[in-house]
Amino acid sequence: MTLAVYACDPGRSRGRRFPQEPAPTRTEYQRDRDRIVHCTAFRRLVYKTQVFLNHEGDLFRTRLTHSLEVAQLGRSIARSLNLNEDLVEAIALAHDLGHTPFGHAGQDALNECMRRFGGFEHNLQSLRVVDHLEQRYPQFDGLNLTFETREGILKHCSRGNAEQLEEREPGGVGQRFLDRSQPSLEAQLCNLADEIAYNAHDIDDGVRSGLITMEQLEEVALFDDFRRQTLSAYPDLGDRQQGRRLLYETIRRMLSAQVYDVIDASERALLEASPQSVEAARELAPLMQFGAEMRDKSQALKKFLLHQLYRHPKVMHTTGQAQTVVRELFGLYLDCPQEMQGGFLARSEAVRSAPDGQVLGARVVADYIAGMTDRFAGREHERLTGQRLLA
Ligand code: MG
């Protein structure tokens, strides 16, 4: 397949932080993907959740299946637009590596705990995982990924953190947050694939968990259009017994429509702007996009999920428990770093006498907690407090 002129070409990568010889059979982005799949943080995604906690059932999405769905959607859009599929895959598989246990709840709690010490941002944490925290290579910390994969992983970044990144790595992945340019088209595409994936699977998990109903979803245009379309093609699916098939077929149609919409709208934007290089595309407004109508419908669906699912009293209850677990663990490890395993005590001791030892020590604790799976965090909390907050 020929890549478009505005697609990232592994032969013209901005390279790795620690230069390495090229691999004999794989491109640089394929190599990034392989490093990601083999790393520890990637395996832990299977026991981390987004909305539902891991113990609530085996049928709900975990961050691992979510990441695989993002990679699948992203690759199929990339293929249609002649963008670099391997780069999209690498970014998609790595995009959630920095997530804390217990989804959004865990992240908010950890951010709160870290407020005095520079805060906690999960995108930046994903970058920390691949740049520093994975320890698998004799020559360097992290996975030493290419600039383009790292740039895609850092989806958002506050100005303060971008300035710090820029100080350590001038002209690096922090720069675009300061000069307000865009990341590669492949990175832009991953953000859309992420949104398409979670909108769809949260409906799926939400209905199957019984927290939202098909009737409630009738008020969501994006869903209801395809529910009606499905019912007119297969009237038998209106039967209650066939509810699951109706749900799956509706979601399938909704997913396809969003994928085709992104392909169409982005193709038009690319044609109009016609960037002649990767660098030219970075200087333009985001070219990977939904059409205006689909953007509105997707927003409306997100709003529905926020109010009806993410803020559902049952979800809020476990969310509250999960936040207590994170908060209490944070305080406990800060006071007793010897309770941390796997080299984190050593890291904490190494920074203790530094001038900003307190801040660095808190970051070690945040790294430790962020790396935990839901179950490990729950068990650790029980071990240290004698209380079982999460069944
Ligand atoms: Mg995601």
mmCIF file of C-alpha atoms and ligand atoms in Angstrom:
data_model
loop_
_atom_site.group_PDB
_atom_site.id
_atom_site.type_symbol
_atom_site.label_atom_id
_atom_site.label_comp_id
_atom_site.label_asym_id
_atom_site.label_seq_id
_atom_site.Cartn_x
_atom_site.Cartn_y
_atom_site.Cartn_z
ATOM 1 C CA MET A 1 0.000 0.000 0.000
ATOM 2 C CA THR A 2 1.309 3.473 -0.812
ATOM 3 C CA LEU A 3 1.196 5.990 1.972
ATOM 4 C CA ALA A 4 -0.230 9.439 1.374
ATOM 5 C CA VAL A 5 2.266 12.338 1.355
ATOM 6 C CA TYR A 6 0.841 13.492 4.676
ATOM 7 C CA ALA A 7 1.143 10.050 6.335
ATOM 8 C CA CYS A 8 3.968 9.328 8.774
ATOM 9 C CA ASP A 9 6.692 7.365 7.056
ATOM 10 C CA PRO A 10 8.766 5.163 9.402
ATOM 11 C CA GLY A 11 11.808 5.799 7.220
ATOM 12 C CA ARG A 12 11.542 9.497 8.064
ATOM 13 C CA SER A 13 10.777 9.202 11.747
ATOM 14 C CA ARG A 14 12.160 11.885 14.050
ATOM 15 C CA GLY A 15 13.709 8.924 15.812
ATOM 16 C CA ARG A 16 14.167 7.580 19.315
ATOM 17 C CA ARG A 17 15.601 9.304 22.359
ATOM 18 C CA PHE A 18 18.388 6.720 22.443
ATOM 19 C CA PRO A 19 19.457 5.990 18.860
ATOM 20 C CA GLN A 20 19.244 2.307 17.887
ATOM 21 C CA GLU A 21 20.098 0.326 14.780
ATOM 22 C CA PRO A 22 17.042 -0.344 12.583
ATOM 23 C CA ALA A 23 15.444 -3.792 12.949
ATOM 24 C CA PRO A 24 16.087 -6.152 10.021
ATOM 25 C CA THR A 25 12.469 -7.109 9.287
ATOM 26 C CA ARG A 26 10.235 -4.542 10.952
ATOM 27 C CA THR A 27 9.588 -0.848 10.404
ATOM 28 C CA GLU A 28 10.157 1.539 13.300
ATOM 29 C CA TYR A 29 6.433 1.794 14.104
ATOM 30 C CA GLN A 30 5.947 -1.991 13.957
ATOM 31 C CA ARG A 31 8.786 -2.238 16.399
ATOM 32 C CA ASP A 32 7.109 0.307 18.692
ATOM 33 C CA ARG A 33 3.901 -1.713 18.589
ATOM 34 C CA ASP A 34 5.765 -4.898 19.488
ATOM 35 C CA ARG A 35 7.493 -3.241 22.423
ATOM 36 C CA ILE A 36 4.148 -2.015 23.710
ATOM 37 C CA VAL A 37 2.459 -5.413 23.436
ATOM 38 C CA HIS A 38 5.284 -7.024 25.413
ATOM 39 C CA CYS A 39 5.450 -4.504 28.232
ATOM 40 C CA THR A 40 4.151 -5.009 31.775
ATOM 41 C CA ALA A 41 1.763 -2.058 31.781
ATOM 42 C CA PHE A 42 0.032 -3.474 28.700
ATOM 43 C CA ARG A 43 -0.686 -6.805 30.406
ATOM 44 C CA ARG A 44 -2.129 -4.989 33.398
ATOM 45 C CA LEU A 45 -4.763 -3.320 31.205
ATOM 46 C CA VAL A 46 -6.730 -6.543 31.387
ATOM 47 C CA TYR A 47 -7.415 -5.898 35.078
ATOM 48 C CA LYS A 48 -8.156 -2.211 34.775
ATOM 49 C CA THR A 49 -11.572 -0.828 34.056
ATOM 50 C CA GLN A 50 -13.093 2.319 32.744
ATOM 51 C CA VAL A 51 -16.660 2.489 34.006
ATOM 52 C CA PHE A 52 -17.389 -0.850 35.628
ATOM 53 C CA LEU A 53 -15.055 -2.313 38.166
ATOM 54 C CA ASN A 54 -13.337 -5.526 37.303
ATOM 55 C CA HIS A 55 -15.086 -7.598 39.934
ATOM 56 C CA GLU A 56 -18.559 -6.610 38.780
ATOM 57 C CA GLY A 57 -18.627 -9.119 35.968
ATOM 58 C CA ASP A 58 -16.532 -10.806 33.353
ATOM 59 C CA LEU A 59 -18.552 -9.445 30.467
ATOM 60 C CA PHE A 60 -17.647 -5.802 30.643
ATOM 61 C CA ARG A 61 -14.908 -3.999 28.806
ATOM 62 C CA THR A 62 -11.542 -3.681 30.374
ATOM 63 C CA ARG A 63 -8.897 -1.242 29.251
ATOM 64 C CA LEU A 64 -7.262 -4.033 27.303
ATOM 65 C CA THR A 65 -10.308 -4.876 25.194
ATOM 66 C CA HIS A 66 -11.001 -1.158 24.840
ATOM 67 C CA SER A 67 -7.485 -0.588 23.500
ATOM 68 C CA LEU A 68 -7.873 -3.470 21.033
ATOM 69 C CA GLU A 69 -11.151 -1.988 19.794
ATOM 70 C CA VAL A 70 -9.537 1.433 19.347
ATOM 71 C CA ALA A 71 -6.700 -0.205 17.388
ATOM 72 C CA GLN A 72 -9.153 -2.064 15.151
ATOM 73 C CA LEU A 73 -11.268 1.022 14.397
ATOM 74 C CA GLY A 74 -8.200 3.209 13.943
ATOM 75 C CA ARG A 75 -6.489 0.812 11.587
ATOM 76 C CA SER A 76 -9.485 0.423 9.375
ATOM 77 C CA ILE A 77 -9.882 4.193 9.037
ATOM 78 C CA ALA A 78 -6.128 4.606 8.463
ATOM 79 C CA ARG A 79 -6.202 2.019 5.669
ATOM 80 C CA SER A 80 -8.960 3.909 3.849
ATOM 81 C CA LEU A 81 -7.090 7.205 4.085
ATOM 82 C CA ASN A 82 -3.640 5.796 3.247
ATOM 83 C CA LEU A 83 -2.335 6.789 6.639
ATOM 84 C CA ASN A 84 0.159 4.693 8.549
ATOM 85 C CA GLU A 85 -1.689 1.736 10.030
ATOM 86 C CA ASP A 86 1.235 0.529 12.143
ATOM 87 C CA LEU A 87 1.649 3.888 13.824
ATOM 88 C CA VAL A 88 -2.084 4.077 14.528
ATOM 89 C CA GLU A 89 -1.945 0.608 16.037
ATOM 90 C CA ALA A 90 1.035 1.467 18.254
ATOM 91 C CA ILE A 91 -0.599 4.656 19.558
ATOM 92 C CA ALA A 92 -3.968 2.968 20.116
ATOM 93 C CA LEU A 93 -2.483 0.074 22.070
ATOM 94 C CA ALA A 94 -0.473 2.443 24.256
ATOM 95 C CA HIS A 95 -2.969 5.265 24.714
ATOM 96 C CA ASP A 96 -4.341 4.047 28.058
ATOM 97 C CA LEU A 97 -1.170 2.603 29.612
ATOM 98 C CA GLY A 98 -1.025 5.358 32.230
ATOM 99 C CA HIS A 99 -4.523 4.892 33.547
ATOM 100 C CA THR A 100 -4.959 4.349 37.253
ATOM 101 C CA PRO A 101 -7.026 1.516 38.688
ATOM 102 C CA PHE A 102 -10.783 2.217 38.921
ATOM 103 C CA GLY A 103 -11.098 4.301 35.763
ATOM 104 C CA HIS A 104 -12.020 7.963 35.930
ATOM 105 C CA ALA A 105 -12.693 7.698 39.665
ATOM 106 C CA GLY A 106 -9.171 6.529 40.452
ATOM 107 C CA GLN A 107 -7.652 9.184 38.282
ATOM 108 C CA ASP A 108 -9.619 12.022 39.870
ATOM 109 C CA ALA A 109 -8.702 10.809 43.350
ATOM 110 C CA LEU A 110 -5.018 10.502 42.495
ATOM 111 C CA ASN A 111 -5.021 13.931 40.879
ATOM 112 C CA GLU A 112 -6.542 15.327 44.062
ATOM 113 C CA CYS A 113 -3.883 13.608 46.208
ATOM 114 C CA MET A 114 -1.129 14.938 43.951
ATOM 115 C CA ARG A 115 -2.442 18.505 43.795
ATOM 116 C CA ARG A 116 0.283 19.803 46.141
ATOM 117 C CA PHE A 117 2.932 17.862 44.212
ATOM 118 C CA GLY A 118 2.266 18.833 40.596
ATOM 119 C CA GLY A 119 -0.973 16.907 39.916
ATOM 120 C CA PHE A 120 -1.658 13.717 38.017
ATOM 121 C CA GLU A 121 -2.620 13.556 34.323
ATOM 122 C CA HIS A 122 -3.251 10.149 32.812
ATOM 123 C CA ASN A 123 -1.988 11.045 29.329
ATOM 124 C CA LEU A 124 1.252 12.284 30.779
ATOM 125 C CA GLN A 125 1.385 9.138 32.891
ATOM 126 C CA SER A 126 1.076 6.982 29.731
ATOM 127 C CA LEU A 127 4.122 8.827 28.426
ATOM 128 C CA ARG A 128 5.943 8.277 31.750
ATOM 129 C CA VAL A 129 5.247 4.549 31.437
ATOM 130 C CA VAL A 130 6.823 4.283 27.995
ATOM 131 C CA ASP A 131 9.605 6.818 28.697
ATOM 132 C CA HIS A 132 10.639 5.901 32.251
ATOM 133 C CA LEU A 133 8.669 3.370 34.228
ATOM 134 C CA GLU A 134 9.048 0.228 32.142
ATOM 135 C CA GLN A 135 12.389 -1.310 32.976
ATOM 136 C CA ARG A 136 13.182 -3.969 30.432
ATOM 137 C CA TYR A 137 16.243 -2.829 28.525
ATOM 138 C CA PRO A 138 19.846 -2.830 29.671
ATOM 139 C CA GLN A 139 20.687 0.477 27.955
ATOM 140 C CA PHE A 140 17.778 2.737 28.974
ATOM 141 C CA ASP A 141 14.643 3.148 31.056
ATOM 142 C CA GLY A 142 11.315 2.929 29.285
ATOM 143 C CA LEU A 143 10.639 1.464 25.850
ATOM 144 C CA ASN A 144 12.542 4.061 23.821
ATOM 145 C CA LEU A 145 9.693 4.547 21.339
ATOM 146 C CA THR A 146 9.797 6.808 18.298
ATOM 147 C CA PHE A 147 8.828 10.465 18.545
ATOM 148 C CA GLU A 148 5.648 9.882 16.517
ATOM 149 C CA THR A 149 4.300 7.174 18.844
ATOM 150 C CA ARG A 150 5.155 9.214 21.941
ATOM 151 C CA GLU A 151 3.537 12.297 20.435
ATOM 152 C CA GLY A 152 0.335 10.334 19.835
ATOM 153 C CA ILE A 153 0.324 8.958 23.379
ATOM 154 C CA LEU A 154 0.457 12.477 24.826
ATOM 155 C CA LYS A 155 -3.046 13.407 23.748
ATOM 156 C CA HIS A 156 -3.524 16.248 26.239
ATOM 157 C CA CYS A 157 -1.065 18.068 28.423
ATOM 158 C CA SER A 158 -1.381 21.109 30.654
ATOM 159 C CA ARG A 159 0.764 24.123 29.829
ATOM 160 C CA GLY A 160 2.818 23.749 33.001
ATOM 161 C CA ASN A 161 3.656 20.141 32.264
ATOM 162 C CA ALA A 162 4.344 20.929 28.597
ATOM 163 C CA GLU A 163 6.860 23.570 29.715
ATOM 164 C CA GLN A 164 8.612 21.024 31.904
ATOM 165 C CA LEU A 165 8.729 18.506 29.068
ATOM 166 C CA GLU A 166 10.096 21.155 26.750
ATOM 167 C CA GLU A 167 12.840 21.960 29.227
ATOM 168 C CA ARG A 168 13.982 18.349 29.361
ATOM 169 C CA GLU A 169 13.463 17.671 25.649
ATOM 170 C CA PRO A 170 13.573 20.897 23.598
ATOM 171 C CA GLY A 171 11.426 20.687 20.464
ATOM 172 C CA GLY A 172 10.012 17.392 21.710
ATOM 173 C CA VAL A 173 6.547 16.082 22.465
ATOM 174 C CA GLY A 174 5.640 19.016 24.744
ATOM 175 C CA GLN A 175 6.194 21.664 22.090
ATOM 176 C CA ARG A 176 2.858 21.444 20.312
ATOM 177 C CA PHE A 177 0.984 22.337 23.496
ATOM 178 C CA LEU A 178 2.994 25.547 23.668
ATOM 179 C CA ASP A 179 2.837 26.570 20.008
ATOM 180 C CA ARG A 180 -0.641 25.084 19.511
ATOM 181 C CA SER A 181 0.147 22.956 16.492
ATOM 182 C CA GLN A 182 -1.435 19.543 15.860
ATOM 183 C CA PRO A 183 -0.015 16.058 16.245
ATOM 184 C CA SER A 184 0.293 13.735 13.241
ATOM 185 C CA LEU A 185 -2.885 12.747 11.405
ATOM 186 C CA GLU A 186 -2.413 9.220 12.791
ATOM 187 C CA ALA A 187 -2.515 10.612 16.336
ATOM 188 C CA GLN A 188 -5.585 12.721 15.540
ATOM 189 C CA LEU A 189 -7.238 9.632 14.148
ATOM 190 C CA CYS A 190 -6.612 7.652 17.343
ATOM 191 C CA ASN A 191 -8.507 10.256 19.362
ATOM 192 C CA LEU A 192 -11.563 9.817 17.154
ATOM 193 C CA ALA A 193 -11.288 6.024 17.218
ATOM 194 C CA ASP A 194 -11.110 6.220 21.021
ATOM 195 C CA GLU A 195 -14.319 8.249 21.152
ATOM 196 C CA ILE A 196 -16.139 5.978 18.691
ATOM 197 C CA ALA A 197 -15.065 2.912 20.649
ATOM 198 C CA TYR A 198 -16.101 4.011 24.110
ATOM 199 C CA ASN A 199 -19.390 5.555 23.030
ATOM 200 C CA ALA A 200 -20.348 2.207 21.537
ATOM 201 C CA HIS A 201 -19.043 -0.123 24.212
ATOM 202 C CA ASP A 202 -20.365 1.939 27.080
ATOM 203 C CA ILE A 203 -23.864 1.658 25.599
ATOM 204 C CA ASP A 204 -23.320 -2.069 25.254
ATOM 205 C CA ASP A 205 -22.002 -2.562 28.803
ATOM 206 C CA GLY A 206 -24.524 -0.077 30.203
ATOM 207 C CA VAL A 207 -27.521 -1.924 28.780
ATOM 208 C CA ARG A 208 -26.199 -5.376 29.651
ATOM 209 C CA SER A 209 -25.515 -4.284 33.226
ATOM 210 C CA GLY A 210 -29.111 -3.068 33.478
ATOM 211 C CA LEU A 211 -28.058 0.475 34.418
ATOM 212 C CA ILE A 212 -29.499 1.978 31.253
ATOM 213 C CA THR A 213 -32.387 0.692 29.175
ATOM 214 C CA MET A 214 -33.155 0.478 25.480
ATOM 215 C CA GLU A 215 -36.151 2.755 26.145
ATOM 216 C CA GLN A 216 -33.938 5.483 27.602
ATOM 217 C CA LEU A 217 -31.691 5.212 24.559
ATOM 218 C CA GLU A 218 -34.596 6.136 22.297
ATOM 219 C CA GLU A 219 -33.919 9.770 23.216
ATOM 220 C CA VAL A 220 -30.405 9.504 21.752
ATOM 221 C CA ALA A 221 -30.601 10.233 18.019
ATOM 222 C CA LEU A 222 -27.388 8.447 17.071
ATOM 223 C CA PHE A 223 -28.629 5.242 18.643
ATOM 224 C CA ASP A 224 -32.290 5.547 17.806
ATOM 225 C CA ASP A 225 -31.773 6.120 14.067
ATOM 226 C CA PHE A 226 -30.018 2.782 13.795
ATOM 227 C CA ARG A 227 -32.396 0.999 16.169
ATOM 228 C CA ARG A 228 -35.270 1.974 13.865
ATOM 229 C CA GLN A 229 -33.295 1.034 10.786
ATOM 230 C CA THR A 230 -32.497 -2.369 12.314
ATOM 231 C CA LEU A 231 -36.108 -2.970 13.274
ATOM 232 C CA SER A 232 -37.363 -2.182 9.814
ATOM 233 C CA ALA A 233 -34.835 -4.612 8.323
ATOM 234 C CA TYR A 234 -35.511 -7.286 10.990
ATOM 235 C CA PRO A 235 -38.965 -6.717 12.542
ATOM 236 C CA ASP A 236 -38.598 -9.913 14.622
ATOM 237 C CA LEU A 237 -35.909 -8.258 16.705
ATOM 238 C CA GLY A 238 -38.655 -6.149 18.319
ATOM 239 C CA ASP A 239 -39.483 -9.267 20.335
ATOM 240 C CA ARG A 240 -38.124 -8.953 23.906
ATOM 241 C CA GLN A 241 -36.335 -12.281 23.625
ATOM 242 C CA GLN A 242 -34.268 -10.834 20.812
ATOM 243 C CA GLY A 243 -33.229 -7.713 22.747
ATOM 244 C CA ARG A 244 -29.534 -8.519 22.716
ATOM 245 C CA ARG A 245 -29.443 -8.997 18.968
ATOM 246 C CA LEU A 246 -31.263 -5.710 18.487
ATOM 247 C CA LEU A 247 -28.707 -3.999 20.738
ATOM 248 C CA TYR A 248 -25.721 -5.557 18.961
ATOM 249 C CA GLU A 249 -27.023 -4.901 15.462
ATOM 250 C CA THR A 250 -27.843 -1.285 16.367
ATOM 251 C CA ILE A 251 -24.375 -0.734 17.800
ATOM 252 C CA ARG A 252 -22.764 -2.409 14.807
ATOM 253 C CA ARG A 253 -24.575 -0.078 12.421
ATOM 254 C CA MET A 254 -23.784 2.918 14.597
ATOM 255 C CA LEU A 255 -20.091 2.031 14.633
ATOM 256 C CA SER A 256 -19.922 1.563 10.873
ATOM 257 C CA ALA A 257 -21.742 4.834 10.248
ATOM 258 C CA GLN A 258 -19.284 6.733 12.443
ATOM 259 C CA VAL A 259 -16.290 5.111 10.784
ATOM 260 C CA TYR A 260 -17.598 5.977 7.300
ATOM 261 C CA ASP A 261 -18.448 9.466 8.455
ATOM 262 C CA VAL A 262 -14.904 10.074 9.733
ATOM 263 C CA ILE A 263 -13.463 8.696 6.499
ATOM 264 C CA ASP A 264 -15.701 10.941 4.356
ATOM 265 C CA ALA A 265 -15.307 14.113 6.395
ATOM 266 C CA SER A 266 -11.546 13.690 6.787
ATOM 267 C CA GLU A 267 -11.090 12.883 3.118
ATOM 268 C CA ARG A 268 -12.886 16.108 2.226
ATOM 269 C CA ALA A 269 -10.825 18.133 4.692
ATOM 270 C CA LEU A 270 -7.608 16.596 3.367
ATOM 271 C CA LEU A 271 -8.579 17.338 -0.210
ATOM 272 C CA GLU A 272 -9.402 20.915 0.576
ATOM 273 C CA ALA A 273 -6.331 21.667 2.682
ATOM 274 C CA SER A 274 -4.121 19.335 0.635
ATOM 275 C CA PRO A 275 -1.086 19.313 2.953
ATOM 276 C CA GLN A 276 2.019 18.187 1.109
ATOM 277 C CA SER A 277 3.835 16.690 4.067
ATOM 278 C CA VAL A 278 3.437 15.456 7.643
ATOM 279 C CA GLU A 279 4.837 18.781 8.853
ATOM 280 C CA ALA A 280 2.371 20.798 6.742
ATOM 281 C CA ALA A 281 -0.552 18.837 8.254
ATOM 282 C CA ARG A 282 0.704 19.614 11.770
ATOM 283 C CA GLU A 283 0.388 23.350 11.108
ATOM 284 C CA LEU A 284 -3.268 23.164 10.021
ATOM 285 C CA ALA A 285 -6.446 22.822 12.094
ATOM 286 C CA PRO A 286 -7.241 19.159 12.892
ATOM 287 C CA LEU A 287 -8.059 17.424 9.608
ATOM 288 C CA MET A 288 -9.260 14.136 11.062
ATOM 289 C CA GLN A 289 -12.852 14.844 11.912
ATOM 290 C CA PHE A 290 -16.499 13.880 12.043
ATOM 291 C CA GLY A 291 -18.926 15.634 9.705
ATOM 292 C CA ALA A 292 -20.884 18.414 11.458
ATOM 293 C CA GLU A 293 -24.040 16.346 11.922
ATOM 294 C CA MET A 294 -22.235 13.301 13.298
ATOM 295 C CA ARG A 295 -20.178 15.501 15.635
ATOM 296 C CA ASP A 296 -23.394 16.876 17.163
ATOM 297 C CA LYS A 297 -24.923 13.426 17.481
ATOM 298 C CA SER A 298 -21.800 12.022 19.076
ATOM 299 C CA GLN A 299 -21.777 14.909 21.591
ATOM 300 C CA ALA A 300 -25.401 14.232 22.467
ATOM 301 C CA LEU A 301 -24.613 10.562 23.069
ATOM 302 C CA LYS A 302 -21.649 11.461 25.277
ATOM 303 C CA LYS A 303 -23.879 13.757 27.310
ATOM 304 C CA PHE A 304 -26.451 11.006 27.717
ATOM 305 C CA LEU A 305 -23.804 8.543 28.917
ATOM 306 C CA LEU A 306 -22.387 11.074 31.348
ATOM 307 C CA HIS A 307 -25.732 11.699 33.017
ATOM 308 C CA GLN A 308 -27.369 8.299 32.763
ATOM 309 C CA LEU A 309 -24.418 5.936 33.124
ATOM 310 C CA TYR A 310 -21.249 7.516 34.530
ATOM 311 C CA ARG A 311 -23.305 9.384 37.140
ATOM 312 C CA HIS A 312 -25.722 6.538 37.816
ATOM 313 C CA PRO A 313 -26.153 6.164 41.614
ATOM 314 C CA LYS A 314 -24.792 2.606 41.507
ATOM 315 C CA VAL A 315 -21.722 3.649 39.555
ATOM 316 C CA MET A 316 -21.272 6.658 41.862
ATOM 317 C CA HIS A 317 -21.367 4.405 44.910
ATOM 318 C CA THR A 318 -18.519 2.148 43.758
ATOM 319 C CA THR A 319 -16.779 5.234 42.445
ATOM 320 C CA GLY A 320 -16.851 6.715 45.941
ATOM 321 C CA GLN A 321 -15.439 3.518 47.446
ATOM 322 C CA ALA A 322 -12.722 3.360 44.804
ATOM 323 C CA GLN A 323 -11.708 6.946 45.503
ATOM 324 C CA THR A 324 -11.417 6.199 49.202
ATOM 325 C CA VAL A 325 -9.154 3.246 48.384
ATOM 326 C CA VAL A 326 -6.864 5.434 46.258
ATOM 327 C CA ARG A 327 -6.800 8.305 48.750
ATOM 328 C CA GLU A 328 -6.045 6.074 51.719
ATOM 329 C CA LEU A 329 -3.386 4.102 49.855
ATOM 330 C CA PHE A 330 -1.712 7.347 48.863
ATOM 331 C CA GLY A 331 -1.534 8.575 52.455
ATOM 332 C CA LEU A 332 -0.331 5.188 53.719
ATOM 333 C CA TYR A 333 2.525 4.834 51.226
ATOM 334 C CA LEU A 334 3.571 8.422 51.701
ATOM 335 C CA ASP A 335 3.987 7.731 55.425
ATOM 336 C CA CYS A 336 5.321 4.171 55.066
ATOM 337 C CA PRO A 337 7.172 3.803 51.746
ATOM 338 C CA GLN A 338 8.476 0.426 52.971
ATOM 339 C CA GLU A 339 4.987 -0.970 52.199
ATOM 340 C CA MET A 340 5.650 -0.509 48.472
ATOM 341 C CA GLN A 341 7.053 -3.432 46.488
ATOM 342 C CA GLY A 342 9.128 -3.920 43.370
ATOM 343 C CA GLY A 343 11.814 -1.261 43.598
ATOM 344 C CA PHE A 344 9.488 1.586 44.581
ATOM 345 C CA LEU A 345 10.898 1.730 48.119
ATOM 346 C CA ALA A 346 14.404 2.035 46.649
ATOM 347 C CA ARG A 347 13.227 4.830 44.336
ATOM 348 C CA SER A 348 11.594 6.583 47.221
ATOM 349 C CA GLU A 349 14.754 6.351 49.328
ATOM 350 C CA ALA A 350 16.883 7.579 46.456
ATOM 351 C CA VAL A 351 14.941 10.843 46.184
ATOM 352 C CA ARG A 352 14.440 11.453 49.909
ATOM 353 C CA SER A 353 17.445 13.718 50.423
ATOM 354 C CA ALA A 354 16.964 15.693 47.183
ATOM 355 C CA PRO A 355 16.040 19.406 47.623
ATOM 356 C CA ASP A 356 12.504 18.679 46.330
ATOM 357 C CA GLY A 357 12.481 15.239 47.957
ATOM 358 C CA GLN A 358 8.879 15.537 49.140
ATOM 359 C CA VAL A 359 7.558 16.239 45.660
ATOM 360 C CA LEU A 360 9.652 13.468 44.112
ATOM 361 C CA GLY A 361 8.630 11.051 46.859
ATOM 362 C CA ALA A 362 4.956 11.748 46.200
ATOM 363 C CA ARG A 363 5.540 11.102 42.487
ATOM 364 C CA VAL A 364 6.992 7.670 43.320
ATOM 365 C CA VAL A 365 3.819 6.862 45.265
ATOM 366 C CA ALA A 366 1.636 8.127 42.389
ATOM 367 C CA ASP A 367 3.572 5.962 39.920
ATOM 368 C CA TYR A 368 3.126 2.969 42.197
ATOM 369 C CA ILE A 369 -0.628 3.458 42.620
ATOM 370 C CA ALA A 370 -1.198 4.321 38.943
ATOM 371 C CA GLY A 371 0.443 1.039 37.948
ATOM 372 C CA MET A 372 -1.925 -1.052 40.080
ATOM 373 C CA THR A 373 -4.750 -3.150 38.743
ATOM 374 C CA ASP A 374 -8.204 -2.762 40.321
ATOM 375 C CA ARG A 375 -7.832 -6.025 42.238
ATOM 376 C CA PHE A 376 -4.351 -5.321 43.515
ATOM 377 C CA ALA A 377 -5.382 -1.878 44.757
ATOM 378 C CA GLY A 378 -8.420 -3.335 46.541
ATOM 379 C CA ARG A 379 -6.327 -6.079 48.144
ATOM 380 C CA GLU A 380 -3.539 -3.744 49.176
ATOM 381 C CA HIS A 381 -6.051 -1.450 50.784
ATOM 382 C CA GLU A 382 -7.527 -4.379 52.688
ATOM 383 C CA ARG A 383 -4.089 -5.573 53.778
ATOM 384 C CA LEU A 384 -3.104 -2.168 55.096
ATOM 385 C CA THR A 385 -6.391 -1.042 56.668
ATOM 386 C CA GLY A 386 -8.193 -4.294 57.452
ATOM 387 C CA GLN A 387 -11.241 -2.921 55.652
ATOM 388 C CA ARG A 388 -12.756 -4.432 52.539
ATOM 389 C CA LEU A 389 -14.386 -1.602 50.612
ATOM 390 C CA LEU A 390 -14.740 -3.346 47.273
ATOM 391 C CA ALA A 391 -16.351 -6.785 47.256
HETATM 392 MG MG MG B 1 -9.272 5.311 25.654
#
